[in-house]
Amino acid sequence: NSFMLQQWKFIADIIYYYGEDNNITALFRNKLPDIPDGFNYDFVNADALVNLLSVTEGKIITPGGMSYRLLALDPNSQNLSLPVLLKIRSLVENGAIIAGPKPIQSPSLSDDQTVFQSVVNELWPPEKGEKSFGKGKVFTGQTIAGVMTVLQIAPDFDYTKPDAGTNLLFVHRKLAKADIYWVNNRNNREEKLEATFRIEGKIPEIWQPVTGKTGEASYVIEKGVTRVALNLEPNDAVNADTGVKYFSGTATYTKTINVPGNWLKKGEHLWLDLGIVRNLADVAVNGKSLGIIWKKPFRIEVTDVLKPGENQLEIKVTNLWVNRLIGDQQPDVAKKYTYTTQSFYRADSPLLPSGLLGPVQIVSLSEN
């Protein structure tokens, strides 16, 4: 679950330096760095690069215990200050692998440009290719994906694609003796596929984030990876009601339902199925809270809280704040409700589905 993900150390292969003369949000608000699928990354600024990074056994490390295989330089970093360039030289000399365009000049008038050019020529090849220096190496003129292929670094996570549109996201976190991968299906359909994790020597389990229950996995371990069969639920999507299309917050749905006595016979299990919810539902029956459900199937057992006759059902649905942000960008908006340092959404940005989209029904699962 999310608590576990917060406690364990994030695993990333790439640390990405974005330069000194531009705001990170302005640089990547429209397009994220060109990081190949199956690899995660962290951003690093000039101060952290100079003061926190070091190299151990060919890996770039931080005092907090993070470890990276590659330092990637954004094209925005071609105007590189001399202190950053000298730190990069030290990292490469001690075994780091660097990939990025050849620096052009230092933006600081106080930096010695002759020294700057000398260090650049020491590290970077004259043209596209790679150059060894000390224990490390510098690549230029190649994609990050190409560099990882040359280095024979397999993706941390990979998967088969039953369909061309199959799209999964992942997060990898690690504790001393365990690894956890959070895998997210981004499509509006069930996906049955085989996932590959760059880990071996450990028995995989399938963890259900809602219930916390674990189950056995069908797997094969070979050639440094573990392959696991996964059956992932869909991430559904439908059209918004234009009357409330910019609403963001919590909407409460109430209904009185009549439960026949024979519904509650021994051995009967009754579930409240909400159909489709965007995005969280807090369910209460007869004033008793049953907790929050947040993923499909949006279903919760109500056997022990229902009674014969009338029952009061209350469902509080909370959606994301994206629609309100888009609403605040409309040219005729009378009052803005949200304030952000950067405008990530335009007036014509697509709205996200919101609310209790249903169908809502009581379903029965009888004991055999």
mmCIF file of C-alpha atoms in Angstrom:
data_model
loop_
_atom_site.group_PDB
_atom_site.id
_atom_site.type_symbol
_atom_site.label_atom_id
_atom_site.label_comp_id
_atom_site.label_asym_id
_atom_site.label_seq_id
_atom_site.Cartn_x
_atom_site.Cartn_y
_atom_site.Cartn_z
ATOM 1 C CA ASN A 1 0.000 0.000 0.000
ATOM 2 C CA SER A 2 0.998 3.676 -0.132
ATOM 3 C CA PHE A 3 2.354 3.616 3.430
ATOM 4 C CA MET A 4 4.769 0.848 2.515
ATOM 5 C CA LEU A 5 5.880 2.701 -0.606
ATOM 6 C CA GLN A 6 6.668 5.752 1.514
ATOM 7 C CA GLN A 7 8.810 3.765 3.946
ATOM 8 C CA TRP A 8 11.050 1.935 1.496
ATOM 9 C CA LYS A 9 13.911 3.353 -0.559
ATOM 10 C CA PHE A 10 13.057 4.468 -4.086
ATOM 11 C CA ILE A 11 15.055 2.661 -6.760
ATOM 12 C CA ALA A 12 16.161 4.557 -9.889
ATOM 13 C CA ASP A 13 18.897 3.861 -12.441
ATOM 14 C CA ILE A 14 19.291 7.403 -13.750
ATOM 15 C CA ILE A 15 20.003 10.717 -12.078
ATOM 16 C CA TYR A 16 19.093 13.614 -14.362
ATOM 17 C CA TYR A 17 20.859 16.990 -14.220
ATOM 18 C CA TYR A 18 18.708 19.732 -15.727
ATOM 19 C CA GLY A 19 21.082 22.724 -15.591
ATOM 20 C CA GLU A 20 21.421 25.952 -13.655
ATOM 21 C CA ASP A 21 19.679 28.704 -15.604
ATOM 22 C CA ASN A 22 16.094 27.432 -15.910
ATOM 23 C CA ASN A 23 13.303 26.489 -13.526
ATOM 24 C CA ILE A 24 12.656 22.733 -13.520
ATOM 25 C CA THR A 25 8.891 23.234 -13.841
ATOM 26 C CA ALA A 26 9.283 25.534 -16.845
ATOM 27 C CA LEU A 27 11.621 23.048 -18.521
ATOM 28 C CA PHE A 28 9.449 19.965 -18.160
ATOM 29 C CA ARG A 29 5.871 21.196 -17.889
ATOM 30 C CA ASN A 30 5.064 20.078 -21.445
ATOM 31 C CA LYS A 31 7.480 17.181 -21.977
ATOM 32 C CA LEU A 32 9.371 15.085 -19.456
ATOM 33 C CA PRO A 33 12.969 13.965 -20.051
ATOM 34 C CA ASP A 34 13.480 11.294 -22.694
ATOM 35 C CA ILE A 35 13.930 8.424 -20.245
ATOM 36 C CA PRO A 36 13.362 4.963 -21.787
ATOM 37 C CA ASP A 37 10.517 2.766 -20.559
ATOM 38 C CA GLY A 38 11.431 0.461 -17.706
ATOM 39 C CA PHE A 39 13.814 2.893 -16.016
ATOM 40 C CA ASN A 40 13.054 5.335 -13.210
ATOM 41 C CA TYR A 41 14.981 8.530 -12.507
ATOM 42 C CA ASP A 42 15.558 11.369 -10.063
ATOM 43 C CA PHE A 43 16.284 15.007 -10.887
ATOM 44 C CA VAL A 44 19.389 16.679 -9.451
ATOM 45 C CA ASN A 45 20.294 20.370 -9.332
ATOM 46 C CA ALA A 46 23.735 21.996 -9.382
ATOM 47 C CA ASP A 47 24.084 22.295 -5.610
ATOM 48 C CA ALA A 48 23.264 18.638 -4.963
ATOM 49 C CA LEU A 49 25.463 17.467 -7.842
ATOM 50 C CA VAL A 50 28.486 19.348 -6.511
ATOM 51 C CA ASN A 51 27.997 18.684 -2.803
ATOM 52 C CA LEU A 52 26.195 15.351 -2.442
ATOM 53 C CA LEU A 53 27.201 12.979 -5.229
ATOM 54 C CA SER A 54 30.114 10.564 -5.070
ATOM 55 C CA VAL A 55 31.096 7.271 -6.715
ATOM 56 C CA THR A 56 31.437 3.796 -5.223
ATOM 57 C CA GLU A 57 32.157 0.728 -7.361
ATOM 58 C CA GLY A 58 31.066 2.502 -10.532
ATOM 59 C CA LYS A 59 27.753 3.706 -9.115
ATOM 60 C CA ILE A 60 26.815 7.285 -8.312
ATOM 61 C CA ILE A 61 25.629 7.485 -4.715
ATOM 62 C CA THR A 62 24.178 10.021 -2.265
ATOM 63 C CA PRO A 63 24.681 10.312 1.520
ATOM 64 C CA GLY A 64 21.087 9.085 1.961
ATOM 65 C CA GLY A 65 21.887 5.771 0.283
ATOM 66 C CA MET A 66 20.492 6.341 -3.220
ATOM 67 C CA SER A 67 22.445 4.652 -6.012
ATOM 68 C CA TYR A 68 22.413 5.353 -9.756
ATOM 69 C CA ARG A 69 23.968 3.768 -12.846
ATOM 70 C CA LEU A 70 24.044 6.885 -15.035
ATOM 71 C CA LEU A 71 24.238 10.668 -14.742
ATOM 72 C CA ALA A 72 22.290 12.115 -17.686
ATOM 73 C CA LEU A 73 22.762 15.744 -18.708
ATOM 74 C CA ASP A 74 19.830 17.682 -20.173
ATOM 75 C CA PRO A 75 20.541 19.770 -23.309
ATOM 76 C CA ASN A 76 19.753 22.784 -21.123
ATOM 77 C CA SER A 77 22.965 22.074 -19.194
ATOM 78 C CA GLN A 78 25.326 22.902 -22.077
ATOM 79 C CA ASN A 79 25.977 26.236 -20.394
ATOM 80 C CA LEU A 80 27.791 24.576 -17.510
ATOM 81 C CA SER A 81 29.495 26.435 -14.665
ATOM 82 C CA LEU A 82 33.082 25.466 -13.943
ATOM 83 C CA PRO A 83 32.420 24.079 -10.414
ATOM 84 C CA VAL A 84 29.803 21.686 -11.857
ATOM 85 C CA LEU A 85 32.104 20.703 -14.724
ATOM 86 C CA LEU A 86 34.986 19.994 -12.336
ATOM 87 C CA LYS A 87 32.700 17.864 -10.150
ATOM 88 C CA ILE A 88 31.607 15.903 -13.228
ATOM 89 C CA ARG A 89 35.292 15.387 -14.049
ATOM 90 C CA SER A 90 35.881 14.012 -10.537
ATOM 91 C CA LEU A 91 32.881 11.692 -10.778
ATOM 92 C CA VAL A 92 33.989 10.280 -14.139
ATOM 93 C CA GLU A 93 37.570 9.881 -12.966
ATOM 94 C CA ASN A 94 36.309 7.780 -10.066
ATOM 95 C CA GLY A 95 34.142 5.555 -12.247
ATOM 96 C CA ALA A 96 30.870 7.346 -13.064
ATOM 97 C CA ILE A 97 29.135 6.993 -16.424
ATOM 98 C CA ILE A 98 27.906 10.273 -17.945
ATOM 99 C CA ALA A 99 25.664 10.820 -20.974
ATOM 100 C CA GLY A 100 24.851 14.155 -22.535
ATOM 101 C CA PRO A 101 25.744 16.855 -25.066
ATOM 102 C CA LYS A 102 29.184 18.423 -25.044
ATOM 103 C CA PRO A 103 29.147 21.608 -22.911
ATOM 104 C CA ILE A 104 29.609 24.863 -24.832
ATOM 105 C CA GLN A 105 30.685 27.405 -22.251
ATOM 106 C CA SER A 106 30.361 28.571 -18.674
ATOM 107 C CA PRO A 107 27.645 31.168 -18.055
ATOM 108 C CA SER A 108 29.782 32.777 -15.333
ATOM 109 C CA LEU A 109 32.154 35.595 -16.296
ATOM 110 C CA SER A 110 34.328 34.719 -13.309
ATOM 111 C CA ASP A 111 35.040 31.214 -14.642
ATOM 112 C CA ASP A 112 38.260 30.668 -16.592
ATOM 113 C CA GLN A 113 37.007 29.723 -20.075
ATOM 114 C CA THR A 114 40.406 28.292 -21.041
ATOM 115 C CA VAL A 115 40.281 25.851 -18.135
ATOM 116 C CA PHE A 116 36.634 25.153 -18.989
ATOM 117 C CA GLN A 117 37.403 24.158 -22.586
ATOM 118 C CA SER A 118 40.413 22.101 -21.507
ATOM 119 C CA VAL A 119 38.319 19.997 -19.106
ATOM 120 C CA VAL A 120 35.511 19.587 -21.664
ATOM 121 C CA ASN A 121 37.968 18.293 -24.286
ATOM 122 C CA GLU A 122 39.493 15.996 -21.688
ATOM 123 C CA LEU A 123 36.160 14.340 -20.986
ATOM 124 C CA TRP A 124 34.061 14.513 -24.161
ATOM 125 C CA PRO A 125 34.813 12.828 -27.488
ATOM 126 C CA PRO A 126 35.178 15.259 -30.436
ATOM 127 C CA GLU A 127 32.073 13.847 -32.143
ATOM 128 C CA LYS A 128 29.259 11.420 -31.418
ATOM 129 C CA GLY A 129 30.450 8.402 -29.452
ATOM 130 C CA GLU A 130 32.081 7.593 -26.130
ATOM 131 C CA LYS A 131 35.313 8.380 -24.350
ATOM 132 C CA SER A 132 36.961 6.770 -21.336
ATOM 133 C CA PHE A 133 38.488 8.926 -18.635
ATOM 134 C CA GLY A 134 39.935 7.551 -15.433
ATOM 135 C CA LYS A 135 37.681 4.693 -14.298
ATOM 136 C CA GLY A 136 34.576 6.134 -15.976
ATOM 137 C CA LYS A 137 33.198 7.050 -19.371
ATOM 138 C CA VAL A 138 31.350 9.868 -21.163
ATOM 139 C CA PHE A 139 28.774 9.269 -23.928
ATOM 140 C CA THR A 140 27.516 11.960 -26.281
ATOM 141 C CA GLY A 141 25.229 12.138 -29.301
ATOM 142 C CA GLN A 142 23.227 9.089 -28.212
ATOM 143 C CA THR A 143 19.851 8.603 -26.592
ATOM 144 C CA ILE A 144 19.721 7.445 -22.991
ATOM 145 C CA ALA A 145 18.094 4.241 -24.230
ATOM 146 C CA GLY A 146 21.050 3.682 -26.559
ATOM 147 C CA VAL A 147 23.537 4.251 -23.754
ATOM 148 C CA MET A 148 21.766 1.782 -21.467
ATOM 149 C CA THR A 149 21.880 -0.776 -24.266
ATOM 150 C CA VAL A 150 25.621 -0.257 -24.763
ATOM 151 C CA LEU A 151 26.154 -0.602 -21.009
ATOM 152 C CA GLN A 152 24.034 -3.784 -21.068
ATOM 153 C CA ILE A 153 21.794 -2.452 -18.289
ATOM 154 C CA ALA A 154 18.423 -4.159 -18.624
ATOM 155 C CA PRO A 155 15.224 -2.267 -17.734
ATOM 156 C CA ASP A 156 14.270 -2.531 -14.079
ATOM 157 C CA PHE A 157 10.743 -3.377 -15.247
ATOM 158 C CA ASP A 158 9.444 -4.666 -18.574
ATOM 159 C CA TYR A 159 6.265 -6.354 -19.790
ATOM 160 C CA THR A 160 4.703 -8.086 -22.764
ATOM 161 C CA LYS A 161 2.137 -6.132 -24.777
ATOM 162 C CA PRO A 162 -0.968 -8.168 -25.646
ATOM 163 C CA ASP A 163 -2.080 -5.026 -27.474
ATOM 164 C CA ALA A 164 -0.082 -2.143 -28.980
ATOM 165 C CA GLY A 165 -1.766 0.228 -26.534
ATOM 166 C CA THR A 166 -0.891 -1.727 -23.385
ATOM 167 C CA ASN A 167 0.602 0.797 -20.969
ATOM 168 C CA LEU A 168 1.902 0.131 -17.452
ATOM 169 C CA LEU A 169 3.652 2.424 -14.996
ATOM 170 C CA PHE A 170 5.783 1.217 -12.102
ATOM 171 C CA VAL A 171 7.565 2.288 -8.934
ATOM 172 C CA HIS A 172 10.310 0.181 -7.348
ATOM 173 C CA ARG A 173 11.238 0.458 -3.679
ATOM 174 C CA LYS A 174 13.659 -1.595 -1.623
ATOM 175 C CA LEU A 175 14.262 -2.617 1.976
ATOM 176 C CA ALA A 176 17.224 -4.628 3.251
ATOM 177 C CA LYS A 177 15.827 -8.040 2.310
ATOM 178 C CA ALA A 178 12.824 -7.259 0.125
ATOM 179 C CA ASP A 179 11.794 -5.362 -3.005
ATOM 180 C CA ILE A 180 8.347 -4.039 -3.831
ATOM 181 C CA TYR A 181 7.116 -3.040 -7.283
ATOM 182 C CA TRP A 182 3.920 -1.019 -7.608
ATOM 183 C CA VAL A 183 2.481 -1.747 -11.073
ATOM 184 C CA ASN A 184 -0.309 0.418 -12.493
ATOM 185 C CA ASN A 185 -2.474 -0.445 -15.518
ATOM 186 C CA ARG A 186 -3.238 2.786 -17.403
ATOM 187 C CA ASN A 187 -5.812 1.406 -19.832
ATOM 188 C CA ASN A 188 -9.571 0.945 -19.853
ATOM 189 C CA ARG A 189 -9.391 -2.824 -20.058
ATOM 190 C CA GLU A 190 -8.211 -5.877 -18.218
ATOM 191 C CA GLU A 191 -4.612 -6.802 -19.050
ATOM 192 C CA LYS A 192 -3.253 -10.342 -18.886
ATOM 193 C CA LEU A 193 0.480 -10.234 -19.456
ATOM 194 C CA GLU A 194 3.929 -11.276 -18.271
ATOM 195 C CA ALA A 195 6.002 -8.738 -16.362
ATOM 196 C CA THR A 196 9.787 -8.885 -16.025
ATOM 197 C CA PHE A 197 11.521 -7.584 -12.902
ATOM 198 C CA ARG A 198 15.298 -7.067 -12.778
ATOM 199 C CA ILE A 199 15.730 -9.118 -9.635
ATOM 200 C CA GLU A 200 16.577 -12.717 -8.845
ATOM 201 C CA GLY A 201 16.871 -15.062 -5.899
ATOM 202 C CA LYS A 202 13.604 -13.988 -4.285
ATOM 203 C CA ILE A 203 10.155 -15.574 -4.363
ATOM 204 C CA PRO A 204 7.546 -13.131 -5.731
ATOM 205 C CA GLU A 205 4.144 -12.567 -4.142
ATOM 206 C CA ILE A 206 1.139 -10.647 -5.444
ATOM 207 C CA TRP A 207 0.037 -8.023 -2.903
ATOM 208 C CA GLN A 208 -3.478 -6.572 -3.067
ATOM 209 C CA PRO A 209 -3.249 -2.857 -2.107
ATOM 210 C CA VAL A 210 -6.863 -2.582 -0.943
ATOM 211 C CA THR A 211 -7.017 -5.585 1.380
ATOM 212 C CA GLY A 212 -3.301 -6.010 2.151
ATOM 213 C CA LYS A 213 -3.643 -9.717 1.360
ATOM 214 C CA THR A 214 -0.890 -11.589 -0.432
ATOM 215 C CA GLY A 215 -1.148 -14.406 -2.932
ATOM 216 C CA GLU A 216 1.112 -16.794 -4.773
ATOM 217 C CA ALA A 217 2.484 -15.796 -8.163
ATOM 218 C CA SER A 218 3.244 -17.848 -11.240
ATOM 219 C CA TYR A 219 6.893 -17.036 -11.986
ATOM 220 C CA VAL A 220 10.173 -18.028 -13.623
ATOM 221 C CA ILE A 221 13.640 -16.840 -12.538
ATOM 222 C CA GLU A 222 16.315 -16.840 -15.239
ATOM 223 C CA LYS A 223 19.251 -14.754 -16.507
ATOM 224 C CA GLY A 224 19.101 -12.229 -13.690
ATOM 225 C CA VAL A 225 15.383 -11.450 -13.941
ATOM 226 C CA THR A 226 12.093 -12.717 -12.545
ATOM 227 C CA ARG A 227 9.125 -13.140 -14.908
ATOM 228 C CA VAL A 228 5.679 -13.027 -13.312
ATOM 229 C CA ALA A 229 2.241 -13.609 -14.847
ATOM 230 C CA LEU A 230 -0.043 -10.663 -14.000
ATOM 231 C CA ASN A 231 -3.789 -10.168 -14.397
ATOM 232 C CA LEU A 232 -4.426 -6.438 -13.996
ATOM 233 C CA GLU A 233 -7.815 -4.735 -13.647
ATOM 234 C CA PRO A 234 -8.850 -1.912 -15.957
ATOM 235 C CA ASN A 235 -8.528 1.797 -15.375
ATOM 236 C CA ASP A 236 -11.951 2.778 -16.733
ATOM 237 C CA ALA A 237 -12.842 6.096 -18.354
ATOM 238 C CA VAL A 238 -16.327 7.633 -19.428
ATOM 239 C CA ASN A 239 -17.823 11.315 -20.530
ATOM 240 C CA ALA A 240 -18.441 14.131 -17.882
ATOM 241 C CA ASP A 241 -21.830 15.834 -17.018
ATOM 242 C CA THR A 242 -21.436 19.341 -18.480
ATOM 243 C CA GLY A 243 -23.587 20.820 -15.717
ATOM 244 C CA VAL A 244 -20.920 20.162 -13.077
ATOM 245 C CA LYS A 245 -17.900 19.725 -15.272
ATOM 246 C CA TYR A 246 -15.572 22.067 -13.344
ATOM 247 C CA PHE A 247 -16.574 20.909 -9.867
ATOM 248 C CA SER A 248 -13.810 19.617 -7.622
ATOM 249 C CA GLY A 249 -14.477 18.450 -4.104
ATOM 250 C CA THR A 250 -16.794 16.011 -2.329
ATOM 251 C CA ALA A 251 -20.331 15.219 -3.476
ATOM 252 C CA THR A 252 -22.718 13.294 -1.207
ATOM 253 C CA TYR A 253 -25.204 10.783 -2.628
ATOM 254 C CA THR A 254 -28.006 9.537 -0.338
ATOM 255 C CA LYS A 255 -30.698 6.968 -0.924
ATOM 256 C CA THR A 256 -33.155 4.912 1.103
ATOM 257 C CA ILE A 257 -33.149 1.288 0.007
ATOM 258 C CA ASN A 258 -35.638 -1.397 0.988
ATOM 259 C CA VAL A 259 -34.090 -4.769 1.868
ATOM 260 C CA PRO A 260 -36.387 -7.832 1.807
ATOM 261 C CA GLY A 261 -35.908 -10.156 4.752
ATOM 262 C CA ASN A 262 -35.004 -13.123 2.551
ATOM 263 C CA TRP A 263 -31.901 -11.225 1.349
ATOM 264 C CA LEU A 264 -30.383 -11.709 4.798
ATOM 265 C CA LYS A 265 -30.783 -15.459 5.128
ATOM 266 C CA LYS A 266 -27.910 -17.534 6.541
ATOM 267 C CA GLY A 267 -24.997 -18.018 4.198
ATOM 268 C CA GLU A 268 -25.858 -14.993 2.082
ATOM 269 C CA HIS A 269 -23.145 -12.386 1.435
ATOM 270 C CA LEU A 270 -24.331 -9.020 0.157
ATOM 271 C CA TRP A 271 -22.026 -6.508 -1.503
ATOM 272 C CA LEU A 272 -22.620 -2.911 -2.470
ATOM 273 C CA ASP A 273 -21.233 -2.484 -5.991
ATOM 274 C CA LEU A 274 -20.824 1.167 -7.000
ATOM 275 C CA GLY A 275 -19.926 0.474 -10.623
ATOM 276 C CA ILE A 276 -17.540 3.282 -11.616
ATOM 277 C CA VAL A 277 -16.355 5.941 -9.152
ATOM 278 C CA ARG A 278 -14.148 8.929 -9.817
ATOM 279 C CA ASN A 279 -12.095 8.914 -7.641
ATOM 280 C CA LEU A 280 -12.703 7.968 -3.962
ATOM 281 C CA ALA A 281 -15.894 6.792 -2.239
ATOM 282 C CA ASP A 282 -16.555 6.959 1.510
ATOM 283 C CA VAL A 283 -19.470 4.590 2.166
ATOM 284 C CA ALA A 284 -21.831 4.543 5.158
ATOM 285 C CA VAL A 285 -24.924 2.369 5.727
ATOM 286 C CA ASN A 286 -27.392 3.279 8.496
ATOM 287 C CA GLY A 287 -24.856 5.750 9.867
ATOM 288 C CA LYS A 288 -22.037 3.200 10.105
ATOM 289 C CA SER A 289 -18.925 4.058 8.073
ATOM 290 C CA LEU A 290 -17.591 1.156 6.040
ATOM 291 C CA GLY A 291 -14.406 2.932 4.981
ATOM 292 C CA ILE A 292 -13.029 4.299 1.721
ATOM 293 C CA ILE A 293 -12.807 2.428 -1.569
ATOM 294 C CA TRP A 294 -10.602 3.849 -4.316
ATOM 295 C CA LYS A 295 -10.088 1.306 -7.093
ATOM 296 C CA LYS A 296 -12.062 -1.060 -9.285
ATOM 297 C CA PRO A 297 -14.005 -3.093 -8.428
ATOM 298 C CA PHE A 298 -15.617 -0.372 -6.292
ATOM 299 C CA ARG A 299 -17.303 -2.935 -4.082
ATOM 300 C CA ILE A 300 -17.674 -3.405 -0.330
ATOM 301 C CA GLU A 301 -19.466 -6.047 1.766
ATOM 302 C CA VAL A 302 -22.619 -4.809 3.550
ATOM 303 C CA THR A 303 -24.018 -8.088 4.954
ATOM 304 C CA ASP A 304 -23.521 -7.141 8.612
ATOM 305 C CA VAL A 305 -24.866 -3.579 8.388
ATOM 306 C CA LEU A 306 -28.048 -4.088 6.395
ATOM 307 C CA LYS A 307 -31.357 -4.820 8.155
ATOM 308 C CA PRO A 308 -34.756 -5.912 6.872
ATOM 309 C CA GLY A 309 -36.809 -2.956 5.690
ATOM 310 C CA GLU A 310 -35.538 0.569 5.105
ATOM 311 C CA ASN A 311 -31.798 1.279 5.100
ATOM 312 C CA GLN A 312 -30.070 4.635 4.693
ATOM 313 C CA LEU A 313 -27.212 4.638 2.182
ATOM 314 C CA GLU A 314 -24.753 7.545 2.048
ATOM 315 C CA ILE A 315 -21.861 7.718 -0.422
ATOM 316 C CA LYS A 316 -19.409 10.620 -0.350
ATOM 317 C CA VAL A 317 -17.415 10.828 -3.581
ATOM 318 C CA THR A 318 -14.310 12.988 -3.864
ATOM 319 C CA ASN A 319 -12.773 13.762 -7.243
ATOM 320 C CA LEU A 320 -9.416 15.198 -8.290
ATOM 321 C CA TRP A 321 -8.835 18.968 -8.380
ATOM 322 C CA VAL A 322 -7.818 18.947 -12.054
ATOM 323 C CA ASN A 323 -11.279 19.972 -13.290
ATOM 324 C CA ARG A 324 -11.352 22.978 -10.975
ATOM 325 C CA LEU A 325 -7.940 24.031 -12.295
ATOM 326 C CA ILE A 326 -9.277 23.814 -15.849
ATOM 327 C CA GLY A 327 -12.419 25.707 -14.837
ATOM 328 C CA ASP A 328 -10.302 28.511 -13.437
ATOM 329 C CA GLN A 329 -8.652 28.909 -16.853
ATOM 330 C CA GLN A 330 -11.971 29.658 -18.601
ATOM 331 C CA PRO A 331 -12.106 33.177 -20.108
ATOM 332 C CA ASP A 332 -15.474 33.974 -18.501
ATOM 333 C CA VAL A 333 -14.692 32.675 -15.014
ATOM 334 C CA ALA A 334 -16.044 35.040 -12.347
ATOM 335 C CA LYS A 335 -13.960 33.758 -9.460
ATOM 336 C CA LYS A 336 -10.849 31.658 -9.261
ATOM 337 C CA TYR A 337 -10.811 28.956 -6.612
ATOM 338 C CA THR A 338 -7.297 27.593 -7.103
ATOM 339 C CA TYR A 339 -3.868 29.178 -7.135
ATOM 340 C CA THR A 340 -0.723 27.511 -8.442
ATOM 341 C CA THR A 341 2.776 28.777 -9.184
ATOM 342 C CA GLN A 342 2.559 27.320 -12.692
ATOM 343 C CA SER A 343 -0.483 26.861 -14.913
ATOM 344 C CA PHE A 344 -0.378 23.187 -15.887
ATOM 345 C CA TYR A 345 -3.834 23.178 -17.530
ATOM 346 C CA ARG A 346 -5.374 25.307 -20.272
ATOM 347 C CA ALA A 347 -9.006 26.249 -20.827
ATOM 348 C CA ASP A 348 -9.265 23.551 -23.504
ATOM 349 C CA SER A 349 -7.523 20.812 -21.497
ATOM 350 C CA PRO A 350 -9.588 17.596 -21.364
ATOM 351 C CA LEU A 351 -11.729 17.207 -18.253
ATOM 352 C CA LEU A 352 -11.494 14.103 -16.087
ATOM 353 C CA PRO A 353 -14.566 11.956 -15.304
ATOM 354 C CA SER A 354 -15.942 12.732 -11.840
ATOM 355 C CA GLY A 355 -18.556 11.457 -9.412
ATOM 356 C CA LEU A 356 -20.573 8.317 -8.807
ATOM 357 C CA LEU A 357 -20.954 7.057 -12.361
ATOM 358 C CA GLY A 358 -22.486 3.700 -11.401
ATOM 359 C CA PRO A 359 -24.447 1.608 -11.924
ATOM 360 C CA VAL A 360 -24.990 1.119 -8.160
ATOM 361 C CA GLN A 361 -26.398 -2.245 -7.157
ATOM 362 C CA ILE A 362 -26.586 -4.815 -4.362
ATOM 363 C CA VAL A 363 -25.071 -8.123 -5.433
ATOM 364 C CA SER A 364 -25.302 -11.479 -3.681
ATOM 365 C CA LEU A 365 -22.587 -14.077 -3.290
ATOM 366 C CA SER A 366 -23.965 -17.200 -1.621
ATOM 367 C CA GLU A 367 -21.923 -19.794 0.211
ATOM 368 C CA ASN A 368 -21.913 -23.214 -1.439
#
